[in-house]
XYZ file of C-alpha atoms in Angstrom:
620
model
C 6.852 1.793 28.847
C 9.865 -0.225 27.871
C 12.631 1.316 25.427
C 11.498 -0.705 22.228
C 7.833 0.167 22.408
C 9.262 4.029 22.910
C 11.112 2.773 20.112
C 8.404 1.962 17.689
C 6.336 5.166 18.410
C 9.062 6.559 16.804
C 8.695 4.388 13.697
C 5.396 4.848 13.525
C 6.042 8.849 14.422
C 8.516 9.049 11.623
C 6.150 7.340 9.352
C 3.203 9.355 9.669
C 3.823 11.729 6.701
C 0.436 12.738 6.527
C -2.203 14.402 8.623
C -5.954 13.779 10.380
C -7.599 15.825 8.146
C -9.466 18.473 10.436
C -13.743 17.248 10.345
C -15.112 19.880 12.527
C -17.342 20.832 9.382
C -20.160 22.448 9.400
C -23.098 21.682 6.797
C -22.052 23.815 3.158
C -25.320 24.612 1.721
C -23.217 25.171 -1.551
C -21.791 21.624 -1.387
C -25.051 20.040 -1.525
C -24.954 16.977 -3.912
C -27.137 14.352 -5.297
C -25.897 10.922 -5.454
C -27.808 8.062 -6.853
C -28.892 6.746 -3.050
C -29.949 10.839 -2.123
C -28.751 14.106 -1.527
C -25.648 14.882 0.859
C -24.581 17.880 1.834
C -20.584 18.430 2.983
C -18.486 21.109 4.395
C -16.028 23.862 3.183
C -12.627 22.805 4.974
C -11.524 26.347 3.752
C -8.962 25.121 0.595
C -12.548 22.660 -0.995
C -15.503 20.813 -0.394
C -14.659 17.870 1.010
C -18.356 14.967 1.944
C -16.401 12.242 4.589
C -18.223 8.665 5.166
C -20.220 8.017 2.374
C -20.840 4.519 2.029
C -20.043 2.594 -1.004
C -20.987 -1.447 -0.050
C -23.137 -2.341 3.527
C -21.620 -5.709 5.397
C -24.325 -5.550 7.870
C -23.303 -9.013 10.097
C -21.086 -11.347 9.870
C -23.388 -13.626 7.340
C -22.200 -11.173 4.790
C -18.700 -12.167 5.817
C -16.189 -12.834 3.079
C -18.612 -11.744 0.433
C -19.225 -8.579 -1.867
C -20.537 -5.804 -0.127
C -24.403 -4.972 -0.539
C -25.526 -1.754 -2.428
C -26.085 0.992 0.479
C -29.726 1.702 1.063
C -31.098 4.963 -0.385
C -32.451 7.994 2.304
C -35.063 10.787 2.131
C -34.080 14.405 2.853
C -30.882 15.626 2.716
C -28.177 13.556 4.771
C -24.931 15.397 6.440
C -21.249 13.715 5.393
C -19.162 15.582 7.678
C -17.480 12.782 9.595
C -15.006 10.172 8.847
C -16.757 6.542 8.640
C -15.630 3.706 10.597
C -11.689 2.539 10.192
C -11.946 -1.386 9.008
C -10.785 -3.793 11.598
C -7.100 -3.644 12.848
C -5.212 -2.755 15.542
C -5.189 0.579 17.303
C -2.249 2.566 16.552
C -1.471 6.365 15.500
C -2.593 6.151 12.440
C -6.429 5.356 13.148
C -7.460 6.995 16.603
C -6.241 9.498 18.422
C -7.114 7.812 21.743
C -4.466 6.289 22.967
C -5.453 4.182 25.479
C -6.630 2.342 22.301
C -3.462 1.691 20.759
C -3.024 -1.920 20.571
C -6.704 -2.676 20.800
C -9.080 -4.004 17.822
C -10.763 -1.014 16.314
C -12.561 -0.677 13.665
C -16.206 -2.465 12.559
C -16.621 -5.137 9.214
C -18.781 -2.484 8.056
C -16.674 -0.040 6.818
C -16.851 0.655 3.015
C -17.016 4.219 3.027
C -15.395 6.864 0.844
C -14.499 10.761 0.927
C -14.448 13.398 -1.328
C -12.654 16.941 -2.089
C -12.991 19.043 -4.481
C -12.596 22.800 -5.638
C -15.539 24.995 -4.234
C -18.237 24.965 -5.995
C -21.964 26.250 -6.036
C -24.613 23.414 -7.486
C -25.954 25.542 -10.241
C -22.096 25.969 -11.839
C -21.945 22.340 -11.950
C -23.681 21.759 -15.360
C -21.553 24.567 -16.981
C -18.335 23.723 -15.315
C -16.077 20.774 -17.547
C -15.971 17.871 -15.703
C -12.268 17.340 -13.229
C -10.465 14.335 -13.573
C -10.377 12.434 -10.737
C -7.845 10.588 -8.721
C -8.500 7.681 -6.171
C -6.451 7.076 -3.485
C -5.904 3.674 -2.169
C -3.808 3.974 1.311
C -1.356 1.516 2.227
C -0.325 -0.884 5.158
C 0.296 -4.526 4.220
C -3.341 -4.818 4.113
C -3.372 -5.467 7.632
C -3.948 -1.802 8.489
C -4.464 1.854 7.873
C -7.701 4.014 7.045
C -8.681 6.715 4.227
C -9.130 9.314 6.673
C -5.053 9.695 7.775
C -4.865 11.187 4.119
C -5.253 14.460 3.228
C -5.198 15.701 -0.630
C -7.117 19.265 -0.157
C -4.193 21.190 -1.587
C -4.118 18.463 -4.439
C -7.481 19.080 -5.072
C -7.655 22.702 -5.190
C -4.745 23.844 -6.756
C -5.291 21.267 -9.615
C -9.211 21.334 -9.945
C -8.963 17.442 -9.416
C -11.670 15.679 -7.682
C -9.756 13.015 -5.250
C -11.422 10.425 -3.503
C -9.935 8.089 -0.572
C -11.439 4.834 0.115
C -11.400 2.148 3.348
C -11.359 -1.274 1.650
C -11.096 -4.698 3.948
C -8.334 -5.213 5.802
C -6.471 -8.570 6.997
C -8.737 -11.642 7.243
C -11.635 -10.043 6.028
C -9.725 -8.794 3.158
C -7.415 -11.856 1.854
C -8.842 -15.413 3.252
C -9.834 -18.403 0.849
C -10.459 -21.161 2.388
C -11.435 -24.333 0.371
C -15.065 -24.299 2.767
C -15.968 -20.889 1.877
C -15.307 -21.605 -2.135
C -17.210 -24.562 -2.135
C -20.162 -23.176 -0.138
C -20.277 -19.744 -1.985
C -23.090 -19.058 -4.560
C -20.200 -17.290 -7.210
C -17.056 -17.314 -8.246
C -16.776 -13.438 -7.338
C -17.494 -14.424 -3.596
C -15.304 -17.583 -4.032
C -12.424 -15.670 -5.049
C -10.745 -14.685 -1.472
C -10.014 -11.286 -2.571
C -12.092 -9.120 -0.964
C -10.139 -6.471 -0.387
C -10.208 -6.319 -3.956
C -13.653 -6.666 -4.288
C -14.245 -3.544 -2.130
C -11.988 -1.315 -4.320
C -13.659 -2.397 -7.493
C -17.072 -1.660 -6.005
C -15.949 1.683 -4.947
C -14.828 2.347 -8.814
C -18.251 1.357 -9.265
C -19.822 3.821 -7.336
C -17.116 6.285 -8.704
C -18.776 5.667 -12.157
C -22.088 5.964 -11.123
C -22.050 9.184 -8.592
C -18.815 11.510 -9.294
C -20.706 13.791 -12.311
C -22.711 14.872 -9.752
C -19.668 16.133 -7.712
C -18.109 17.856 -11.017
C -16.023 14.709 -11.857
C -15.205 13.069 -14.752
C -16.412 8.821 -14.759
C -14.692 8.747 -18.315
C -11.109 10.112 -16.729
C -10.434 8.663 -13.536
C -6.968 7.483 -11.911
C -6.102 4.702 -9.314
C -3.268 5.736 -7.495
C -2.136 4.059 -4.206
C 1.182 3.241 -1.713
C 2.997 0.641 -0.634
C -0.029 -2.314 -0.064
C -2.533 0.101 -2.031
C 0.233 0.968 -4.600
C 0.200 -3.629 -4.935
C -3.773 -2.934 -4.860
C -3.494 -0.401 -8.106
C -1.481 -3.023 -9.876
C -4.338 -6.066 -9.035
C -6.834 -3.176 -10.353
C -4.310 -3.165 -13.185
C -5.001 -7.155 -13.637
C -8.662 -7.432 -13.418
C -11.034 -8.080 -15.844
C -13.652 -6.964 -13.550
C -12.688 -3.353 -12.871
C -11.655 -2.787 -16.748
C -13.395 0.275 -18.314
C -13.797 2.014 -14.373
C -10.525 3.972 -14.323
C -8.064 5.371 -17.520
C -4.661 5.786 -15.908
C -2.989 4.382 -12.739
C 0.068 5.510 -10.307
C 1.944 2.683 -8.234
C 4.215 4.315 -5.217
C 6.333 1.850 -3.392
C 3.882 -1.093 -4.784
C 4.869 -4.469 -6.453
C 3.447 -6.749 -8.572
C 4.230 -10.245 -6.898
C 0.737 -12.249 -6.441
C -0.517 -14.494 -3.365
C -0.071 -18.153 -3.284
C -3.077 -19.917 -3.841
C -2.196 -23.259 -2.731
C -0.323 -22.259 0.132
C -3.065 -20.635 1.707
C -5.274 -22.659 1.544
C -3.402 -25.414 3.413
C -1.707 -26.615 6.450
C 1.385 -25.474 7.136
C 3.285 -27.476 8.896
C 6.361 -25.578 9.133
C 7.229 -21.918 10.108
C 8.615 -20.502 6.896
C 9.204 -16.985 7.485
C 8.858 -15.874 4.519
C 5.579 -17.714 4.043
C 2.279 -15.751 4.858
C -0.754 -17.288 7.355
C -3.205 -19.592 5.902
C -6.713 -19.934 6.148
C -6.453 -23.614 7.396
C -4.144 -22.258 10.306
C -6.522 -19.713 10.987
C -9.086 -21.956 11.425
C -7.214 -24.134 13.529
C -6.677 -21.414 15.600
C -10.202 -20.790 16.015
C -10.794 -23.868 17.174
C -8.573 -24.060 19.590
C -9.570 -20.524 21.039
C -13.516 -21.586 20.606
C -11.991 -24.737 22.464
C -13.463 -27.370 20.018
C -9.721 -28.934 19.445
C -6.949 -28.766 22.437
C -3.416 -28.222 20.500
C -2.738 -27.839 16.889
C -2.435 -31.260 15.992
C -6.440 -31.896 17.260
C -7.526 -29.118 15.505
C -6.084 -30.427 11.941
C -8.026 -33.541 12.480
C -10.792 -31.902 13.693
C -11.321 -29.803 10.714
C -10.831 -32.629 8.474
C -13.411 -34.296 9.815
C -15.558 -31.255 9.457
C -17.735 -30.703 6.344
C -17.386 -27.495 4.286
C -21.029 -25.751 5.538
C -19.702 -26.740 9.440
C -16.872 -24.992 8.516
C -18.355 -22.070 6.904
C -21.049 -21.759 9.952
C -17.890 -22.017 12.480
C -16.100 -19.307 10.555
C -19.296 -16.392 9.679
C -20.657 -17.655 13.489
C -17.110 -16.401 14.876
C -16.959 -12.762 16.177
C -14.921 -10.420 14.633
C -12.470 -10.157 17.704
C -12.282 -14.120 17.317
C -11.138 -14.543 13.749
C -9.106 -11.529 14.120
C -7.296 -12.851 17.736
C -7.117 -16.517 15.927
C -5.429 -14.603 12.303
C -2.668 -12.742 14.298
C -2.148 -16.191 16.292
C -1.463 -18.185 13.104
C 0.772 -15.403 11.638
C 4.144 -16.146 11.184
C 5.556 -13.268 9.677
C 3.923 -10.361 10.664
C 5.748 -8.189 8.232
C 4.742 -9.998 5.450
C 1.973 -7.821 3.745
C -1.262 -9.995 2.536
C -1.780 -10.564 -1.072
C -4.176 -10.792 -3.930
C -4.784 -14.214 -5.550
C -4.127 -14.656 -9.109
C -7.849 -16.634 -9.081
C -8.372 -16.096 -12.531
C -12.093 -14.104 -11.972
C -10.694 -10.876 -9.676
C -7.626 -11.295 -10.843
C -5.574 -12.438 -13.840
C -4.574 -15.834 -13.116
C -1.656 -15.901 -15.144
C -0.632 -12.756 -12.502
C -0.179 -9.344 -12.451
C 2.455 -8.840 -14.881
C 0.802 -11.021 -17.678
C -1.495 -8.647 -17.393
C 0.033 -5.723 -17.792
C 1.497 -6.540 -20.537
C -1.282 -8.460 -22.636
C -4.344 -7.884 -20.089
C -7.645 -5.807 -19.780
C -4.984 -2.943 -18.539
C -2.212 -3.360 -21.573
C -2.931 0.043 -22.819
C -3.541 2.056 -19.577
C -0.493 4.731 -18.901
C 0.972 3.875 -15.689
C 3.479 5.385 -13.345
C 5.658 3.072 -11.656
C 7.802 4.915 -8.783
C 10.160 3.612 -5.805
C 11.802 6.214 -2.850
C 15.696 5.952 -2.713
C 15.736 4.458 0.784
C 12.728 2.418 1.062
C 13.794 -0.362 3.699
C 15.273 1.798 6.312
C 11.802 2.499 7.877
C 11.562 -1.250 7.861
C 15.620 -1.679 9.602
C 15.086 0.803 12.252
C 14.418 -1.714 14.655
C 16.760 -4.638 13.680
C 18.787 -4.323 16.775
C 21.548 -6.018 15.059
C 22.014 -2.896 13.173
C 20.382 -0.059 15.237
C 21.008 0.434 18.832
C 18.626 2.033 21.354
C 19.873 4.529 24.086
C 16.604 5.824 26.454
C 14.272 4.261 23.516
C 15.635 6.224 20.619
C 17.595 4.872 18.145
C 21.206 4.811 16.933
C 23.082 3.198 14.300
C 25.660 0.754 15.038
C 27.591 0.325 11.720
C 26.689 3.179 8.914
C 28.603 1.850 6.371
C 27.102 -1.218 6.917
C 23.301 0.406 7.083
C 24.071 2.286 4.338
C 25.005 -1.117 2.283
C 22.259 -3.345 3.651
C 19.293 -0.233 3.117
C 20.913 0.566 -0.300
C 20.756 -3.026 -1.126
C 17.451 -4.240 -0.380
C 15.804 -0.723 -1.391
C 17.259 -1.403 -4.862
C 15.813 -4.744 -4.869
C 12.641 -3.022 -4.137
C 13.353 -0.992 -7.032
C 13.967 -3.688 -9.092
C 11.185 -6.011 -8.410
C 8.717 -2.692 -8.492
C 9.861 -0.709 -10.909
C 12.961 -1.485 -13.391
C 12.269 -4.737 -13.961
C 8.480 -4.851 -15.020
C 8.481 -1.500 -17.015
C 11.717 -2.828 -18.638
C 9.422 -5.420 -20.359
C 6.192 -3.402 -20.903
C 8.571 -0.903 -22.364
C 10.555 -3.381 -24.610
C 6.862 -4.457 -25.913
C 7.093 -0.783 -27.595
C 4.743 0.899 -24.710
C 5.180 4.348 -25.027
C 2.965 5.421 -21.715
C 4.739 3.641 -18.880
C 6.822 5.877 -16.583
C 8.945 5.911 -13.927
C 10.356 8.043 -10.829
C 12.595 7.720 -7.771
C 11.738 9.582 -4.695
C 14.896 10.414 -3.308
C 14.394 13.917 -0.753
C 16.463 13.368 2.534
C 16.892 16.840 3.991
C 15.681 15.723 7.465
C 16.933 17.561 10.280
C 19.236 16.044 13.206
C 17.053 15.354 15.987
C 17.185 12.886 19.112
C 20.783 12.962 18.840
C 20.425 11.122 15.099
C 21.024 12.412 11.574
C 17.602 11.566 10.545
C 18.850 11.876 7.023
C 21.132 8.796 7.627
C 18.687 6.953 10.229
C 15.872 7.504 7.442
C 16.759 9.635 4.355
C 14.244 8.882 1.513
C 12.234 5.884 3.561
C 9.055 4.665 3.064
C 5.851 6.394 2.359
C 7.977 9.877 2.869
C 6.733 11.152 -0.556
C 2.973 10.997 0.490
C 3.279 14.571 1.992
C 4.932 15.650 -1.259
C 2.028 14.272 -3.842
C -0.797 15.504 -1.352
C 0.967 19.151 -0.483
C 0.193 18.770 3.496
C 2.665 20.573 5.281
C 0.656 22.037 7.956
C 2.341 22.601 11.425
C 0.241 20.728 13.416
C 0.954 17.320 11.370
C 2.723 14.447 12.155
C 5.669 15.442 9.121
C 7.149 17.865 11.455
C 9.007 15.560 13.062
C 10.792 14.706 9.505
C 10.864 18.127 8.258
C 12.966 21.327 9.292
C 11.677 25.039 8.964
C 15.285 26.056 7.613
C 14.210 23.848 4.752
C 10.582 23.977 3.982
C 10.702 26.451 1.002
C 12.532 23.471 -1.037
C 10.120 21.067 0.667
C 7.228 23.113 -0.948
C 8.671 23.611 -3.761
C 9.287 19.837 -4.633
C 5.917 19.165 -3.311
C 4.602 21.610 -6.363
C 6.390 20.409 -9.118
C 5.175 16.673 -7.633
C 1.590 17.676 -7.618
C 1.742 18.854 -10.813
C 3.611 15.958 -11.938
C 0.600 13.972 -10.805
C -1.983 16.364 -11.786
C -0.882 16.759 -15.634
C -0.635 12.894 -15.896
C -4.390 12.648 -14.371
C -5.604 15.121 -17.174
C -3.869 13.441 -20.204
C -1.973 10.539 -19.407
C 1.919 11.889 -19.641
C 3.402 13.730 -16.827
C 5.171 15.573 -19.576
C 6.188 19.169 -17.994
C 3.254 19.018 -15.610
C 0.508 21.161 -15.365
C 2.276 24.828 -15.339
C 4.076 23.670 -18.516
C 8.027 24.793 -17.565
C 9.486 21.509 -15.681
C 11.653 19.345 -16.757
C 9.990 17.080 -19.222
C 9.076 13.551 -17.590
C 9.881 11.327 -20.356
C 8.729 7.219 -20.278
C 10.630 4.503 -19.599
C 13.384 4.093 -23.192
C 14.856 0.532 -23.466
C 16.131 1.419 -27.000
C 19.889 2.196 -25.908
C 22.013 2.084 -22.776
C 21.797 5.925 -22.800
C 17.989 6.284 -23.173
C 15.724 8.194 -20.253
C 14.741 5.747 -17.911
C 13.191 7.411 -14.841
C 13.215 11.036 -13.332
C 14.571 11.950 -9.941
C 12.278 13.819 -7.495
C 14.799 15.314 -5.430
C 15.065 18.974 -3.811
C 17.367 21.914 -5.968
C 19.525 22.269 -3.077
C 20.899 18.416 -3.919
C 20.491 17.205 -7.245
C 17.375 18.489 -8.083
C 14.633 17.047 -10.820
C 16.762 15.185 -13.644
C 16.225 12.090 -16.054
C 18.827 8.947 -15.483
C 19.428 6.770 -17.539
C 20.566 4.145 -15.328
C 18.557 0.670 -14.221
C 18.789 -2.390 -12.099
C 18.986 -5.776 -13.390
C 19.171 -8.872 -12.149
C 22.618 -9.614 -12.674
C 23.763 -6.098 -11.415
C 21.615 -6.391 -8.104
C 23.777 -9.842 -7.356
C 26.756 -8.392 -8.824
C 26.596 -5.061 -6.538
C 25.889 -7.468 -3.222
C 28.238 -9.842 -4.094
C 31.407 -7.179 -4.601
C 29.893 -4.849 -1.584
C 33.396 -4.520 0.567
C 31.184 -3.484 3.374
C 29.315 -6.435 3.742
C 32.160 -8.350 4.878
C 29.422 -11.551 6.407
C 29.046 -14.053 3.635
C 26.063 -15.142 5.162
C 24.677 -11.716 5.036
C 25.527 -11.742 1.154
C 23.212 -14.705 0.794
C 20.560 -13.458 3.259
C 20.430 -10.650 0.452
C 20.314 -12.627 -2.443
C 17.674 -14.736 -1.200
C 15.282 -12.122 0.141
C 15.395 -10.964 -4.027
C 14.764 -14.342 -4.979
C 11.708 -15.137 -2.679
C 9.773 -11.807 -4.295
C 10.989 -12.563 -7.907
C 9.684 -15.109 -10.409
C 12.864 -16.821 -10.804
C 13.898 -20.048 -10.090
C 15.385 -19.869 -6.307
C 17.540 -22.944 -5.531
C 19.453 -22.192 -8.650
C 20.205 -18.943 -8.582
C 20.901 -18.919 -5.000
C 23.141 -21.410 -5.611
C 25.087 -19.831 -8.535
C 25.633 -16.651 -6.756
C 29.347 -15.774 -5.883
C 30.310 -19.031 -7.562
C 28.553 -21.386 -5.048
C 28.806 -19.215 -1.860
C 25.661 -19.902 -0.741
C 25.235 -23.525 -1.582
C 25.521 -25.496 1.584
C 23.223 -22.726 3.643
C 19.574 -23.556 5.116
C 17.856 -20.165 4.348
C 15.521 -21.133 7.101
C 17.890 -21.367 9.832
C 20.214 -18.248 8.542
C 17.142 -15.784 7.833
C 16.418 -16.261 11.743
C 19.762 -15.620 12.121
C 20.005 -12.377 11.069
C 16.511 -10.781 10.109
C 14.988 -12.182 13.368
C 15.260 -10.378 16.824
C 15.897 -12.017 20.023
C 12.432 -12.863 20.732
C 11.858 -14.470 17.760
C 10.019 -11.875 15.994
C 10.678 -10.745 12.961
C 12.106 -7.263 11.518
């Protein structure tokens, strides 16, 4: 095993903040449950009642490709839910199979729409006379190329809170994001034409949400989306479609964004490698034709799909296997850190994009939580071996004045484009139930010869743990967390959950559920001085406390342009223009204005290689 590949075990390692939850259930005869397809019984995991893999759409073959699910077929008798369904295609790593021999591998099926429930304990016959819970639905993350419901476990949620939480597997990759001209012209609706199916799946889960979830002690009329990272971007398309308006009441968005997919780029040719650019369905199919060997190179397969008509294209694409389109989407990826997104299509989604909706939108009056961790991109940095060494295949940082400065800048543009920036307009359009929070808990432990606190601090997806209160020994967070420490780390995790649980009830965090912490107030644009966000951070550092501070556009530049340890003007601009490419501004000119022309005469193709690409051409 070579030192990099030891090396990104340890990303992924250090990233797995949550748990397998444990499914050697056996059948609850007080958790039996009638849905509107038949009865289910589930199992007591000892904190709830949790039912695992029940299905929510059928994709039976590949016919039913790139199409809204079918409605699951009903069953006679009672039918156990005590296992996990299928993971939705990606490749093997920790974070959906325990076998390691499949890391790497494709794993997963197309037909994999199934969903999992916990909630409190409960006998049948207490379920009429019981007030229905709120409930919360958990969209996981991974740039929509990967991850699974079942790595998430919210049983302490759920109990302590008398929530009902559900976790979902939507589409992933390919099957999730793809519009290709073809398929639009050759699909019976505009639904199916759309090319977010992904999207779709989520929406159709709400759906069954609505329909099913009384009979589980939930509330249909007070249910909240919340999601991270690729599902937090997947709350805030939920946020922008017409379709899914009237399934949910509130919404949380951790580590999300709101930037949209480019229609017309992917649905091209692209006959450059823009880094920065995403795959395309045209590529994809070129690739497939090549692998299928129908064209020999590239350049035969553009002419050979132009000379195909749209049902030849359609038939090549649903006839393909699922290891084929997947081999032939990873083939015509260029940036494989670049997560997939939805299209603004006008039908799923808002065409005029996320933030038009939120702010005059089907979702205009929905409370939302908007919420960013301190140190975001140093999950991301860890192997950018221009910044981070590796001795035996564990890491060490080169330059931590200069990590600190690159991390702190591009997790505040994170911030920005997430968080300060949108809520600053809903709120200056006089919303009084948009909120904000920054995760920013680093009291990791020194291990591997690393201050883990420097090396990671408050990085990506680290407050997961935190909103679902899973600390158990045997999970993957104790390589993050230290025992000297964990009565602060539960403590935090408490006040979090109840953060999260008071805002599922009635729409403010306020003082959360126990009534005695610090009141979360929303986002106040009135004054320099107003509350803008809270800090989530453990009593032994700052603790939980409003700020009143924000990012704008000109300070981001401002703070990367004056940064004394960022001494590599190209750097500077490397900066600046990763902000630009996520923002809705105009690129060449601001790019160009920065530092009074700094970055004028650059080719942000050639220097983004330079820095943000490894040796091998891959990038970071």
């Amino acid at each position: 095993m070579n030192f990099k590949i030891i090396g990104t075990i340890f990303i992924i390692v250090s990233l797995a903040s949550c748990s397998l939850p444990k499914t050697d259930l056996t059948p609850d005869q007080s958790s039996i449950r009638e849905t509107i397809n038949g009865q289910v019984i589930g199992g007591d995991n000892g904190e709830t009642h949790q039912w695992l893999g029940l299905q929510y759409g059928s994709i039976p073959d590949s016919r039913f490709r790139w199409k809204k699910a079918n409605t699951p077929a009903s069953w006679d008798g009672v039918k156990e839910t005590l296992d996990f369904g299928p993971s939705c295609i990606q490749r093997g790593s920790l974070i959906n199979t325990s076998k390691r021999r499949k890391w790497g591998d494709m794993v997963g099926s197309e037909d994999c729409l199934y969903l999992n429930i916990w909630a409190p304990k409960m006998n049948p016959e207490n379920l009429q006379t019981t007030a229905p819970m709120p409930v919360m639905l958990w969209i996981h993350g991974g740039s929509n190329v990967s991850g699974n419901a079942d790595f998430y476990n919210p049983s302490a949620l759920a109990s302590e809170h008398q929530l009902i939480v559900v976790t979902i597997n939507y589409r992933l990759g390919p099957f999730g994001w793809f519009r290709h001209p073809s398929i639009g012209e050759t699909s019976n609706d505009a639904v199916n034409a759309s090319g977010n199916y992904g999207n779709i799946d989520t929406i159709q889960a709400l759906e069954w949400v609505r329909s099913n979830i009384s009979g589980f002690g939930g509330d249909p009329n007070n249910v909240t989306i919340f999601g991270e990272s690729a599902g937090g971007y997947n709350v805030a398309a939920l946020l922008s479609s017409p379709l899914a308006k009237g399934m949910f009441h509130k919404a949380i968005i951790q580590s999300g964004g709101i930037k949209p997919g480019d229609i017309t780029h992917s649905e091209s040719f692209l006959e450059e490698n823009i880094p920065w650019k995403n795959y395309t369905s045209r590529e994809l199919t070129n690739r497939l034709l090549i692998l299928k060997k129908l064209a020999r190179d590239r350049e035969d397969a553009v002419s050979v799909q132009n000379s195909m008509s749209d049902e030849e294209i359609t038939a090549l694409l649903r006839g393909a296997s699922s290891e084929e389109i997947y081999e032939s989407f990873e083939a015509s990826r260029v940036n494989t850190n670049e997560m997939l997104r939805p299209f603004p299509d006008g039908v799923v989604l808002d065409e005029e994009g996320i933030l038009n909706a939120l702010k005059n939108g089907a979702s205009s009056d929905i409370p939302t939580i908007f919420g960013t961790n301190r140190d975001e991109i140093k999950l991301f940095l860890v192997g950018n071996k221009r910044l981070v060494r590796y001795f035996f295949g564990l890491p060490r940082i080169r330059d931590l004045q200069l990590w600190n400065a690159i991390s702190s800048h591009r997790s505040d543009t994170w911030k920005f484009l997430a968080v300060d920036n949108p809520v600053r307009e809903l709120s200056s359009l006089g919303r009084e139930n948009v909120f904000a929070y920054r995760f920013d808990w680093d009291d990791e432990p020194r291990k591997y010869g690393e201050d883990l606190s420097d090396l990671l601090g408050a990085s990506h997806a680290f407050e997961i743990p935190f909103v679902m209160g899973n600390f158990e020994e045997d999970t993957l967070t104790r390589y993050i967390l230290s025992k000297k420490n964990m009565n602060e780390v539960k403590g935090l995790s408490g006040t979090m959950m109840s953060y999260w649980a008071e805002f599922a009830y009635n729409g403010d965090p306020g003082k959360g559920r126990s009534g005695d912490q610090l009141k979360w107030r929303s986002w106040d644009e009135s004054t320099l001085e107003s509350p803008k966000f809270i800090i989530l951070d453990s009593e032994s550092d700052q603790g939980i406390v409003m700020s009143s501070s924000s990012i704008t556009r000109e300070s981001l530049f401002s703070g990367i342009a004056d940064d004394p340890n960022i001494m590599d003007y190209k750097m500077r601009c490397e900066l600046v223009d990763i902000a630009i490419r996520y923002d809705n501004v105009a690129a060449d000119d601001w790019l160009n204005k920065f530092s009074n022309g700094l970055c004028e005469n650059l080719d942000p193709y050639i220097e983004w290689r330079h820095f943000w690409y490894d040796e091998d051409d891959r990038p970071y």
